[in-house]
């Protein structure tokens, strides 16, 4: 059972909204009765850092480091009632246990992430310890869909690699492979049937693509009836039938390794695979090897998510000439991040309203 949140309360902001969105977000949290303590580690702008420091308590720690996160939540024994983040921080069972331990002035009861997923959070431990989790699914659907289509078009038309060749003075390499493929008249397969996949389907159809979709077991024929695409029953059927395949499923035990060596071999020669979902869904090593083998599945890929991200970025795809890389930026448009921030503050407000007298 989720515990009530006492007001006024304390909220640890692991990473505030970016740029000019940070102060309105912090003001909104303060307006709910939550006093922010702001981590400045990912705030690059010196002016913004100074302005935040002038108004709020600040700290500086690596939110991706489990021990540092746990120590920040304990905060000298004072503790926090709530946590807000954007990134996939390691909110493990051990971190949650320390943040809710007896002896802290305040125990953690609410965690919010301004993003759609929470796969780096131990949801089971949170439930056992009475910590509510709030996310913002769908807030960045349009942004992710836009980048997905951009990556699809780049893979088909070779925009980035032709630009690189021209900058290096290699006109011959720039025109090599012409004429290119086209989304018009192609079969676009979507693995996943959520808000992002639906928007990709709409955009794909606007380009003249035929859309096929494979969803979860809940994506029944009845639910697919009003969908902008044709439902297929299996992943294997979709992979074998499509010229372009785009992945849009969350990271779960069921989707881990969903696309590996054997399924990549089912894809059409010359086909394209795009992953803007989660790195665990597509085996990076298997994809790297498939792209380098002209007889094994896709010939081009575009990837926005990786097993090792941030300053320590590493991937077998990093030197693969047949793969376009993007730094997990699909949902990072100003409008999408503003909407995510707004929705998360609203979710916090709703939680406080449901908490009863202790939360008011």
XYZ file of N, CA and C in Angstrom, residues 35 39 69-70 72 102 124 128 160 173 192 196 221 223 243 246 269 272 285 298 313 318 338 354:
72
model
N 9.291 21.069 -1.603
C 10.487 21.915 -1.665
C 11.577 21.172 -2.444
N 19.602 18.565 -8.307
C 20.909 18.058 -8.712
C 21.369 18.824 -9.955
N 23.181 7.808 -5.877
C 21.743 8.082 -5.828
C 21.180 7.745 -4.455
N 21.565 6.594 -3.915
C 21.076 6.185 -2.598
C 21.507 7.173 -1.528
N 22.229 10.325 -1.913
C 21.502 11.585 -2.090
C 20.100 11.484 -1.503
N 13.527 3.127 8.120
C 13.196 3.777 9.394
C 14.404 4.578 9.854
N 8.451 -3.934 -8.499
C 8.024 -4.843 -7.444
C 8.450 -4.366 -6.069
N 6.129 -3.108 -2.838
C 6.255 -3.692 -1.495
C 6.567 -2.635 -0.442
N 22.627 10.901 -44.745
C 23.793 11.218 -43.915
C 25.087 10.680 -44.521
N 31.525 8.219 -54.268
C 30.913 7.494 -53.162
C 29.535 8.057 -52.824
N 4.870 -3.489 -32.136
C 4.320 -2.658 -31.077
C 3.088 -1.942 -31.589
N 3.145 5.577 -29.957
C 4.224 5.909 -30.879
C 4.060 5.143 -32.179
N -7.965 -8.549 -32.864
C -8.541 -8.133 -34.151
C -9.539 -7.007 -33.952
N -9.463 -4.670 -31.555
C -8.748 -3.423 -31.283
C -8.053 -2.904 -32.531
N 9.637 -4.385 -45.931
C 10.863 -3.745 -46.428
C 11.540 -2.923 -45.329
N 10.225 -1.327 -37.822
C 10.509 -0.375 -36.758
C 9.989 -0.926 -35.436
N 16.326 -9.414 -47.863
C 17.583 -8.798 -48.318
C 17.316 -7.355 -48.741
N 15.402 -2.719 -44.010
C 15.880 -1.752 -43.023
C 15.260 -2.060 -41.671
N 24.877 -7.104 -30.908
C 25.920 -7.911 -31.541
C 25.366 -8.651 -32.747
N 18.773 -7.705 -42.807
C 18.736 -6.302 -43.220
C 20.072 -5.816 -43.767
N 29.661 5.687 -23.602
C 29.013 5.028 -24.746
C 29.942 4.029 -25.435
N 29.109 0.919 -33.354
C 29.746 2.232 -33.459
C 30.572 2.393 -34.733
N 8.428 19.578 -22.730
C 7.532 20.473 -21.996
C 6.257 19.728 -21.613
N -5.222 12.517 -3.997
C -5.731 11.202 -3.585
C -5.211 10.780 -2.231
